[in-house]
Coordinates of C-alpha atoms (C1' of nucleotides) in Angstrom, one line a residue:
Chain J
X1 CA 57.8 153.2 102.4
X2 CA 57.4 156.6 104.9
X3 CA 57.4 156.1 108.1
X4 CA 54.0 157.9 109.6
X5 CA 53.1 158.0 113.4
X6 CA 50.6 155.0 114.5
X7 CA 50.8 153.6 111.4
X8 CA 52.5 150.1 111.2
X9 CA 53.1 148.1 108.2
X10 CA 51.0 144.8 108.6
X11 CA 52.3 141.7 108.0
X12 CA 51.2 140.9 104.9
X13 CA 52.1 136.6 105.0
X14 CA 50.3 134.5 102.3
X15 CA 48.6 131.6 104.1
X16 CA 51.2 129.3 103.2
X17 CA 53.6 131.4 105.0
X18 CA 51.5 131.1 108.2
X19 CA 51.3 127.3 107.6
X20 CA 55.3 126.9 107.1
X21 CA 55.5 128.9 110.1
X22 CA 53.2 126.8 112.2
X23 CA 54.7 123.3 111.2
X24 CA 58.4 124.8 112.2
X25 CA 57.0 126.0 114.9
X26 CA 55.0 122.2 115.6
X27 CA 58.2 120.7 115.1
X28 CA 60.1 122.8 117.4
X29 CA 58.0 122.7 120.3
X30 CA 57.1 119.0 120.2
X31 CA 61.1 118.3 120.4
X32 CA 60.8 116.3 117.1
X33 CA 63.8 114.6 115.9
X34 CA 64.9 113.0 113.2
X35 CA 62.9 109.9 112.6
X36 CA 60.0 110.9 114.1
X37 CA 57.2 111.5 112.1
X38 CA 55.0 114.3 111.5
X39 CA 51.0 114.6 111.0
X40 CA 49.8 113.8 107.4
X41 CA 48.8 116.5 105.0
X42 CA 44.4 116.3 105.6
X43 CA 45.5 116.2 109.3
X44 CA 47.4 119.6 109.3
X45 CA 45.0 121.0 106.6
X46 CA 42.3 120.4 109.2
X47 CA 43.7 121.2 112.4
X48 CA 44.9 124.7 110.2
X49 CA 41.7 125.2 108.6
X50 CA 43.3 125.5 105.6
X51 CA 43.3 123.7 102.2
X52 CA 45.4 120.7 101.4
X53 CA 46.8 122.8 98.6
X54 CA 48.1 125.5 101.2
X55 CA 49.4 122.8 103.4
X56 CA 51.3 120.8 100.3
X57 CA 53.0 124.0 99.3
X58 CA 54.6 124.8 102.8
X59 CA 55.5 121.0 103.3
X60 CA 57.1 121.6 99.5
X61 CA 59.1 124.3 100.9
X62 CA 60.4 122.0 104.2
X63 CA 61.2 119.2 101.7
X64 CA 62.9 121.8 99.4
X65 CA 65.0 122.8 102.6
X66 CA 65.4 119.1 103.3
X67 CA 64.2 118.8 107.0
X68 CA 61.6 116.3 106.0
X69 CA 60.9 113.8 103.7
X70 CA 58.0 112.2 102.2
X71 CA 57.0 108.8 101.2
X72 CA 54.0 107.7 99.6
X73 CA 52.0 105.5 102.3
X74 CA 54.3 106.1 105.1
X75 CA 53.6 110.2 105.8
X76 CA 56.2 112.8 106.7
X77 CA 59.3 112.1 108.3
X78 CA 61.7 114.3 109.6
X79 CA 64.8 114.0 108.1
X80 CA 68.6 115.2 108.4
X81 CA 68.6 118.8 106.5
X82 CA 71.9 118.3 103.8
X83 CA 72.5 122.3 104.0
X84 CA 75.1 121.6 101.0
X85 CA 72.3 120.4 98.5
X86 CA 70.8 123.4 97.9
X87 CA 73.9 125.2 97.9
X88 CA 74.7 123.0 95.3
X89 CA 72.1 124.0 93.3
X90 CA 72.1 127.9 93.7
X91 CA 76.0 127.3 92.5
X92 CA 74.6 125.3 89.2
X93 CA 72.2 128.5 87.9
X94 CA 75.1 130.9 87.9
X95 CA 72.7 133.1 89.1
X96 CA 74.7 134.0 92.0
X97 CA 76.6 137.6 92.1
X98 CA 80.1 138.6 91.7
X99 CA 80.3 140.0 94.9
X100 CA 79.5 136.8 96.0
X101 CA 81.1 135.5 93.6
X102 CA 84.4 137.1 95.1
X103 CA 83.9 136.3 98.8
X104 CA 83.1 132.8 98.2
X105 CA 87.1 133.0 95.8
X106 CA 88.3 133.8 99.5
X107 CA 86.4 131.4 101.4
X108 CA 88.5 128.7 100.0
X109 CA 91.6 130.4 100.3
X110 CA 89.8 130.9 104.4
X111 CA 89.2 127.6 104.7
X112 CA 92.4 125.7 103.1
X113 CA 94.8 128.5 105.4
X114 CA 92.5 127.4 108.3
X115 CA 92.5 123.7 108.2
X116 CA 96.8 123.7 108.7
X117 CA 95.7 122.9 112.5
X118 CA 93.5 120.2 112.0
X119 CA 95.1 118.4 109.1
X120 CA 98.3 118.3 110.8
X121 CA 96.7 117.1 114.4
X122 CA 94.9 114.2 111.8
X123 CA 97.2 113.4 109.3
X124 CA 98.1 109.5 109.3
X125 CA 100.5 107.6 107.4
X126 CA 98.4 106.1 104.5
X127 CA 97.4 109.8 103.8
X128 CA 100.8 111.1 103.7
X129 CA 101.6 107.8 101.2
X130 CA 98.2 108.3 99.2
X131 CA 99.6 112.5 98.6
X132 CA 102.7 111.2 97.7
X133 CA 101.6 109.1 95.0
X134 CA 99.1 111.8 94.1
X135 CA 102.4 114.1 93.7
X136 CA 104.6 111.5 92.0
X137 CA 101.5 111.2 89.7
X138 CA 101.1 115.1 89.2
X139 CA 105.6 115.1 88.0
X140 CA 105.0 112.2 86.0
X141 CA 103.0 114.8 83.5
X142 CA 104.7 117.1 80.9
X143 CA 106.7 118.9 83.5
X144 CA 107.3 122.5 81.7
X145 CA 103.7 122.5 81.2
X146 CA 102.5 126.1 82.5
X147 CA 98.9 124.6 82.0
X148 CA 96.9 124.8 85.1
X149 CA 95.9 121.4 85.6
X150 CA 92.2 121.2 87.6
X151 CA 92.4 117.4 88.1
X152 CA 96.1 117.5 89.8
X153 CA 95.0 120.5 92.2
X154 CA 91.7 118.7 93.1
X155 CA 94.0 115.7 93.5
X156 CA 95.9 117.2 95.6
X157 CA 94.0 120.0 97.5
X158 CA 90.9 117.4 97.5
X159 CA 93.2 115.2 99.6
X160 CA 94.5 117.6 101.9
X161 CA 90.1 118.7 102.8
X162 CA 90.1 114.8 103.1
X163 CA 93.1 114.5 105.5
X164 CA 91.2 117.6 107.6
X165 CA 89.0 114.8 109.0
X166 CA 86.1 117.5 108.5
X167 CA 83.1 115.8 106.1
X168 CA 81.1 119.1 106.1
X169 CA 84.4 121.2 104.9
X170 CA 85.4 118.5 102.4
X171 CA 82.1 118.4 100.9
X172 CA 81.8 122.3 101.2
X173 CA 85.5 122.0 99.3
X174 CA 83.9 120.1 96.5
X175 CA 80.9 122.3 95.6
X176 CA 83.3 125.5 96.1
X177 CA 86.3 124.7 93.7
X178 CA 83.9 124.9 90.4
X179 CA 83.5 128.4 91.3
X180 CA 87.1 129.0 92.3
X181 CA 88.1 127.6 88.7
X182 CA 85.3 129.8 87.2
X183 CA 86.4 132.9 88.7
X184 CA 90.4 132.0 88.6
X185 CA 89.8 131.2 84.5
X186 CA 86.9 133.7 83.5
X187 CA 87.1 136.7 86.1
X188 CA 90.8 137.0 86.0
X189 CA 92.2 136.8 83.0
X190 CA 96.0 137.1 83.4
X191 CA 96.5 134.8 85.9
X192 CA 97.9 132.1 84.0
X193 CA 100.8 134.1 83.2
X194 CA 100.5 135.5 86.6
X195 CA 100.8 132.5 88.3
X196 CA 104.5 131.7 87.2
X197 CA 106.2 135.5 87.7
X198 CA 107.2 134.9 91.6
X199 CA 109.1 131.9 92.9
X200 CA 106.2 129.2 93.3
X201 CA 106.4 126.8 96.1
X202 CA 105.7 123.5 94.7
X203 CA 103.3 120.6 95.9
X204 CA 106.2 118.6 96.2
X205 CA 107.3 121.1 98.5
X206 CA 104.3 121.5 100.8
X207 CA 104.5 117.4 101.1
X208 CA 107.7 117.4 102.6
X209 CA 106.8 119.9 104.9
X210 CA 103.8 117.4 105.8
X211 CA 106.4 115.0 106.3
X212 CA 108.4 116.4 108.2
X213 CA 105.7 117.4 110.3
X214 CA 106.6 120.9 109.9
X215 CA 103.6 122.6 110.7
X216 CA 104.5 126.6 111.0
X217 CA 106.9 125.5 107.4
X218 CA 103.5 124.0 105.7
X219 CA 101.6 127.1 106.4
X220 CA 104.0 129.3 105.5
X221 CA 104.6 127.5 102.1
X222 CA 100.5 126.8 101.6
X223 CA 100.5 130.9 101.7
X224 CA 103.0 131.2 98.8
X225 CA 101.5 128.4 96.9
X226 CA 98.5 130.3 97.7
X227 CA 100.2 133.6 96.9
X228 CA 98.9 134.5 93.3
X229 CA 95.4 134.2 94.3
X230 CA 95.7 136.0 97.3
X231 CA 97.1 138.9 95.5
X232 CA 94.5 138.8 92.8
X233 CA 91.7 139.5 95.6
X234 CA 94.1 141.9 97.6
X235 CA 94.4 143.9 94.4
X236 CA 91.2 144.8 94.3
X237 CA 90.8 144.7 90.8
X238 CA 87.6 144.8 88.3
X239 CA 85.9 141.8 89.4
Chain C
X1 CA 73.4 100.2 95.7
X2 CA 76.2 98.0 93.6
X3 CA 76.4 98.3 89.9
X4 CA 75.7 95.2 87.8
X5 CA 76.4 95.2 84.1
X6 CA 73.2 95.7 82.1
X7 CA 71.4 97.2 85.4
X8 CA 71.2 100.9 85.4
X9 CA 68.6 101.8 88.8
X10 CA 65.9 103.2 87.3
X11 CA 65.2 106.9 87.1
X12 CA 62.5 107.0 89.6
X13 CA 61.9 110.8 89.1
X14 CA 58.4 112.5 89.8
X15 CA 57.1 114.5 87.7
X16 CA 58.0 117.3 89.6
X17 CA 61.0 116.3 89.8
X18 CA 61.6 116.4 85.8
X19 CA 59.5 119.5 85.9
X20 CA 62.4 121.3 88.2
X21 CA 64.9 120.3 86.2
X22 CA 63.2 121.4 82.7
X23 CA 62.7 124.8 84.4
X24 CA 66.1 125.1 85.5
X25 CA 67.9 124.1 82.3
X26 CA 65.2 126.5 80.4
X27 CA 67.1 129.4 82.8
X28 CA 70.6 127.9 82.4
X29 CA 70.2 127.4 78.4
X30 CA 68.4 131.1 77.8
X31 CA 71.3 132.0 79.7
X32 CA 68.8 134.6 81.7
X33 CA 70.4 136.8 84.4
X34 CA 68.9 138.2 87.8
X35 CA 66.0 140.5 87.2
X36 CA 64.8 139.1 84.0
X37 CA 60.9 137.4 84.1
X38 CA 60.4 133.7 83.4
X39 CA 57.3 132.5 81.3
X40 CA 54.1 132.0 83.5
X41 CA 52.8 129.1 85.3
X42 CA 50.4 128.3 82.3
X43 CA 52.6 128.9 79.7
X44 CA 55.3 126.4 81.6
X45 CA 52.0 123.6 82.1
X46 CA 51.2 123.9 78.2
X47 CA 54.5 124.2 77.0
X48 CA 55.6 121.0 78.9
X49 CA 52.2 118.6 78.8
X50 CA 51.7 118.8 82.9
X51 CA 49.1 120.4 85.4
X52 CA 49.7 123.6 86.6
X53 CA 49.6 122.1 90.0
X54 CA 52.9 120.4 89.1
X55 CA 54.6 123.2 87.7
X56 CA 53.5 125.2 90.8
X57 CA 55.5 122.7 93.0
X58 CA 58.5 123.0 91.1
X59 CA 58.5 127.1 91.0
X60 CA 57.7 126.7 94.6
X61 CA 60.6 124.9 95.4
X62 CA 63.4 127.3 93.0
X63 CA 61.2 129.9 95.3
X64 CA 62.3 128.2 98.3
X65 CA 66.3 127.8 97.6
X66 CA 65.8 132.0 96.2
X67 CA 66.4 131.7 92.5
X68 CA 63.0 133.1 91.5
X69 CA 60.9 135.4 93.2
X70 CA 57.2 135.7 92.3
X71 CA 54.6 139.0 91.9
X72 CA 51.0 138.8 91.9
X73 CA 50.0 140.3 88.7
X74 CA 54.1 140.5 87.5
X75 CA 54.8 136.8 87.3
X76 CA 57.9 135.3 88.2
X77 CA 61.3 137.2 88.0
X78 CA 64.9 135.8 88.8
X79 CA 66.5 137.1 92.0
X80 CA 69.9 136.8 93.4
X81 CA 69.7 133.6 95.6
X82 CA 70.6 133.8 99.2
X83 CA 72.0 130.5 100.1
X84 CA 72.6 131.5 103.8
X85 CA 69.0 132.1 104.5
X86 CA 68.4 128.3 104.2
X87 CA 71.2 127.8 106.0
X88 CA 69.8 129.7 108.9
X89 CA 66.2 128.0 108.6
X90 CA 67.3 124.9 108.8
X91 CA 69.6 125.8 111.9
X92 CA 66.6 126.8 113.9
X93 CA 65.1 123.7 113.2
X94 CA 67.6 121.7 116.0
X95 CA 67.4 118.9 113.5
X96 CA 71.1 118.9 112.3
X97 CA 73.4 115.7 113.8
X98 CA 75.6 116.1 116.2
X99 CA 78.6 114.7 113.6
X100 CA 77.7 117.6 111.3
X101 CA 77.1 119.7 114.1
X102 CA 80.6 118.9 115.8
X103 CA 82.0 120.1 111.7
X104 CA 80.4 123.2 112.5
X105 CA 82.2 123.9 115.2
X106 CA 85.3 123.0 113.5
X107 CA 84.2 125.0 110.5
X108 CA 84.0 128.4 113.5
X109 CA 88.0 127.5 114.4
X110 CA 89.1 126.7 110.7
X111 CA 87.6 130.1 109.3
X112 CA 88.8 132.2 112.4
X113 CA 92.2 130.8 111.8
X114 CA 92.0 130.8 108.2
X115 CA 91.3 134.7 107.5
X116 CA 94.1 136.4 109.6
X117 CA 96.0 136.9 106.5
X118 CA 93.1 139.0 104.8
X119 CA 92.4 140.7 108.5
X120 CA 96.1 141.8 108.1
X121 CA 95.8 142.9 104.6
X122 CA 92.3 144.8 105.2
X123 CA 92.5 146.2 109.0
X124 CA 92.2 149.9 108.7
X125 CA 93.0 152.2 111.7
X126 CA 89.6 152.9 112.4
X127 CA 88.7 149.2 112.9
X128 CA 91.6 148.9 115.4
X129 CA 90.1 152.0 116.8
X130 CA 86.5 150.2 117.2
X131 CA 88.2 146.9 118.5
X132 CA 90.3 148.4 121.3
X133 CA 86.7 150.4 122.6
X134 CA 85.3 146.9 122.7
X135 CA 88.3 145.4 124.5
X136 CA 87.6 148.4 126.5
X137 CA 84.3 147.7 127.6
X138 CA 85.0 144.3 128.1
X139 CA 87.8 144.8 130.5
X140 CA 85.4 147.3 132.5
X141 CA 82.9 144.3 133.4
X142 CA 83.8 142.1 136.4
X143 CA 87.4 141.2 135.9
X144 CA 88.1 137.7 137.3
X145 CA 84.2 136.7 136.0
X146 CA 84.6 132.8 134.7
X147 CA 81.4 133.5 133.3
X148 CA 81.5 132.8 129.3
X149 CA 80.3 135.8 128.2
X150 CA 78.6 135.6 125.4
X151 CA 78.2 139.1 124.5
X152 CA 81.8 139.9 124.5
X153 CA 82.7 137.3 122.7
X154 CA 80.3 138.3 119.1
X155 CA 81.2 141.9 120.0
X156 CA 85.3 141.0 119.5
X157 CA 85.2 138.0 117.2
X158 CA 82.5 139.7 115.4
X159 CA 84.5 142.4 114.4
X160 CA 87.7 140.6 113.3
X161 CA 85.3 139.1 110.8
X162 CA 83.6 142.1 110.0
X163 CA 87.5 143.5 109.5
X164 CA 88.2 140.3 107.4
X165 CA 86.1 142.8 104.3
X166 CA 84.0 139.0 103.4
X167 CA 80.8 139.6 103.9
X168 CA 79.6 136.2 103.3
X169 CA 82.3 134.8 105.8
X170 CA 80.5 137.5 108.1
X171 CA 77.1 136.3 107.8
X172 CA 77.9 132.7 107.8
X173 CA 79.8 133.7 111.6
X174 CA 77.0 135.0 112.6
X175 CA 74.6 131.9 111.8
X176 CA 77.6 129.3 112.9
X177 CA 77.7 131.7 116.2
X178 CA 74.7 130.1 117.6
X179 CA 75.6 126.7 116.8
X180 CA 79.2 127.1 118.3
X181 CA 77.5 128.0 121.9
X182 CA 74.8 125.8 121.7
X183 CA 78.2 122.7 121.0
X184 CA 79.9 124.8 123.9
X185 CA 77.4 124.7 126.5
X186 CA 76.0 121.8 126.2
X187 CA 78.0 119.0 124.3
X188 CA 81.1 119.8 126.4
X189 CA 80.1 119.9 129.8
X190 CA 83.5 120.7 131.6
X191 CA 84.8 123.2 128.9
X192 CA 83.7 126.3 130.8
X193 CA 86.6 125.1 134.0
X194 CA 88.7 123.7 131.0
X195 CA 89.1 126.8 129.5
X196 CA 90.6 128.1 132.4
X197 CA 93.1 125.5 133.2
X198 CA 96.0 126.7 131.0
X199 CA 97.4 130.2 130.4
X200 CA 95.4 132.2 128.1
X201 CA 96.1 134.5 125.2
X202 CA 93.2 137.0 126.2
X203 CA 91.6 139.8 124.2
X204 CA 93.6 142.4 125.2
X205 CA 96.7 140.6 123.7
X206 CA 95.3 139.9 120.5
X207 CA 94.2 143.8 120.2
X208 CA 97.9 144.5 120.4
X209 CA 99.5 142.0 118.5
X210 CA 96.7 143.4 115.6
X211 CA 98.2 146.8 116.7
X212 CA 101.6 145.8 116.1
X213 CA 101.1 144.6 112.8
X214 CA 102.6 141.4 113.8
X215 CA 101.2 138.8 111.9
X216 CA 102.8 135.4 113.5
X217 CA 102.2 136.4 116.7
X218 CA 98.5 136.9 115.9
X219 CA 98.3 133.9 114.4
X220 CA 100.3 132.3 117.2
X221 CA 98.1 133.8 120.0
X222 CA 94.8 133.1 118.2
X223 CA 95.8 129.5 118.0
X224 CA 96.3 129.6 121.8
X225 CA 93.1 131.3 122.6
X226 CA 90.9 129.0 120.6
X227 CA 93.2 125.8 121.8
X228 CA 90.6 124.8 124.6
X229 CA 88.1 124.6 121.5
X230 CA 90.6 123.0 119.3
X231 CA 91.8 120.2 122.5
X232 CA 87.7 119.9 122.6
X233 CA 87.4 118.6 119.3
X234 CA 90.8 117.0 118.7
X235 CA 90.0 114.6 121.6
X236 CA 87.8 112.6 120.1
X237 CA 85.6 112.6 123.4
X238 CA 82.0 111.5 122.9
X239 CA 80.4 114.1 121.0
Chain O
dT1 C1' 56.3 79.1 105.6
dT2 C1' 56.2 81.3 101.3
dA3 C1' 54.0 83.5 97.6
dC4 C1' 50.5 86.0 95.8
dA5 C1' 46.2 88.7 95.9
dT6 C1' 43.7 92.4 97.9
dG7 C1' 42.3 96.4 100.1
dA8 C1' 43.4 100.4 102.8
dT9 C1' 46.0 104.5 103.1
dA10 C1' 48.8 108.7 102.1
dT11 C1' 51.1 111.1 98.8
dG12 C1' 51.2 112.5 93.8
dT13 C1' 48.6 114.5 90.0
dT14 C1' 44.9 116.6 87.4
dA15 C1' 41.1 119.7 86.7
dT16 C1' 38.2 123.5 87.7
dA17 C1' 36.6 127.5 90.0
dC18 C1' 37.1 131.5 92.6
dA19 C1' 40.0 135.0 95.6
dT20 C1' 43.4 138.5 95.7
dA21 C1' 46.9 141.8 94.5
dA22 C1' 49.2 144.5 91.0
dT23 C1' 49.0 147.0 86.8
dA24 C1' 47.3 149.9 83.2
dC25 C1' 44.1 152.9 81.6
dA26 C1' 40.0 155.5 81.6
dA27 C1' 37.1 158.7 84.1
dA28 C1' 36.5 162.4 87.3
dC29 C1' 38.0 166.0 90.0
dT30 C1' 40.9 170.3 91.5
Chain W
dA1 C1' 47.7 170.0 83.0
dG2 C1' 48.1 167.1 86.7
dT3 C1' 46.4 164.2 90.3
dT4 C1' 43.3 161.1 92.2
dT5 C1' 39.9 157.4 91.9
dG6 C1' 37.5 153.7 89.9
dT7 C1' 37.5 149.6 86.9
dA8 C1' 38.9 145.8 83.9
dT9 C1' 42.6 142.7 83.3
dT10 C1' 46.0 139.5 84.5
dA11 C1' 48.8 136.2 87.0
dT12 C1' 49.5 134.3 91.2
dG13 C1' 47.1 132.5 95.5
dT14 C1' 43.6 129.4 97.5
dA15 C1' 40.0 125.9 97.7
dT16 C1' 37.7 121.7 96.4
dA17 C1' 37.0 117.3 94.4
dA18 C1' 38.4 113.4 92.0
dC19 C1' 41.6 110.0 90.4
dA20 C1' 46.5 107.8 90.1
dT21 C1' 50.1 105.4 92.2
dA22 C1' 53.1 103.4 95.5
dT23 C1' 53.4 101.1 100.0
dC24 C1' 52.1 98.6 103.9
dA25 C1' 49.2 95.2 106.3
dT26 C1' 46.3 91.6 106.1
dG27 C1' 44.4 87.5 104.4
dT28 C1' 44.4 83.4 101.5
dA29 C1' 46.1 79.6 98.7
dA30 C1' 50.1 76.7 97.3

DNA sequence: TTACATGATATGTTATACATAATACAAACT
DNA sequence: AGTTTGTATTATGTATAACATATCATGTAA
């Protein structure tokens, strides 16, 4: 679209924009919280001068988005958004870009390099004892095998979110490692083999370091065990 | 809900609900990629036995989380979803608890901690270029100020993530930003005098450490000048 | 008091009609 | 020819009315 002197684009918003915009808007200036509820449907659709289909469609869109829910005598109520739901969803399509793709392959390796702080300031006992049974678990399997074994690493990585004392990053962690595998198995292709050239450092390893209480030792190690994937998105390959 | 032998909870979907997920499985199964058009809403209402009300509800909510994107006279065509645009509407709506809320702000440290190795392997001269004229102007405003400064504080951190070459991770800084002030100033009353109390790894030190190319002692001083946060959150105090 | 019946209420669903915007194509003009 | 302008068509957007269904509150009988 050219630009011409004195003339603006107008806003072209649907009606049920204008009506999504106005509820938020309701919401946020009545200090609404969670639990409270909001007017019913014939109530907005008259106040609005507007349809109840309009009003229905951008209610659909705030239930969709999860900030409130609706039952079938009791009305709108506002509810606790779950951000992850949808996020959830948008993974499932595989609609989602490799660009995307890509950045969200780092975003793990982000997040797990990121939690060393956290997980080593919350660590208790009965974690370190539940990882070491997830690791004696992991050796008691064929122990040449050069498979890469998704249940052991969400064993043992799933653990580590866990031990993070972070809900948000552990769920976040769940939704994310689908796509990691997707990408590590489909997107890069020699990585199996790649995985094994350098000198590896184990999970057995990286639980002693936990043990010890090693912290600068862990995250040091969780960057080699790390390493091969790192170098795969620092290569900038074909992705 | 506990499970009983021979009691399965009843699938109490709506027809919506069973709408959405024909829809979705129809795009998964056809295999259809972004840009390609989905039947129309009466095609979808004959082909599965429902109103095109319903089928309206269920398009409106894949239009909500991004995975379609509907024309007037085109009909509807997939588009690359945007998963951080929810993200950011249902930040605005203030309706997110403080416990998910207080992972938020744990998610800001985690990520900030976690990317220094790609920073390290992406940094390009003319980034540390830009970054020093931001240290710059900071340094020019009132020099003993104890005044949080917002401003300074995208313009630096902003960068390093804009430097970390994930544009995602950028994007979802600048939505968890907000959320990290909004925890700052006003879930933890006494951090602005907190922040103060011990020595300081500023700005400026940072800069040169990312000059240096000295990795550890990034990572060392970042630690330090995030610690106040990290003390915040690691104290358990009322949140 | 408990159990059941009943009615009121708000969302869920259907059906129909019309409005609006985008497209294609024909008609008109230079 | 090539460009603009009107017009029919089409699919989504909006409105209205009616009925279905689940839930709550009240009232009544055991």
């Amino acid at each position: 679209m050219k630009n011409r002197v004195g003339l603006k684009p107008i806003t072209n918003l649907s009606l049920v924009d204008k009506v999504e915009i106005s509820i938020t808007e309701y919401i946020k200036s009545n200090k609404l919280e969670v639990g409270d509820t909001i007017p019913k449907e014939m109530e907005f659709a008259e106040s609005l001068g507007v349809s109840r289909t309009v009003v229905r469609e951008a209610l659909t869109r705030l239930r969709t988005i999860g900030i409130i829910d609706s039952k079938k005598h009791k009305g709108m109520v506002l509810s606790q958004p779950d951000f992850i739901e949808n996020f959830e969803k948008i993974m499932e399509t595989n609609l989602v870009g490799d660009d995307t793709l890509k950045d969200i392959f780092e975003l793990r390796l982000i997040m797990e390099m990121g939690m060393v702080d956290l997980l080593f300031a919350r660590k208790t006992d009965e974690d370190i004892e539940e990882l070491s049974k997830i690791v004696d678990d992991m050796e008691k399997g064929k122990p040449e095998s050069h498979i890469f074994s998704l249940k052991n690493e969400v064993a043992f990585h799933g653990k580590l979110y866990e031990m993070s004392g972070n809900k948000t990053l552990h769920r976040l962690q769940n939704i994310l490692l689908p796509v990691f595998q997707y990408v590590h198995n489909h997107k890069l292709d020699d990585a199996k083999t790649y995985m094994y050239k350098k000198k590896f450092v184990t999970h057995r390893e990286l639980l002693n370091y936990l043990k010890e209480g090693n912290k600068e030792k862990f995250r040091k190690g969780l960057a080699r065990h790390l390493e091969p994937h790192f170098d795969r998105v620092l290569k900038d390959v074909e992705f």
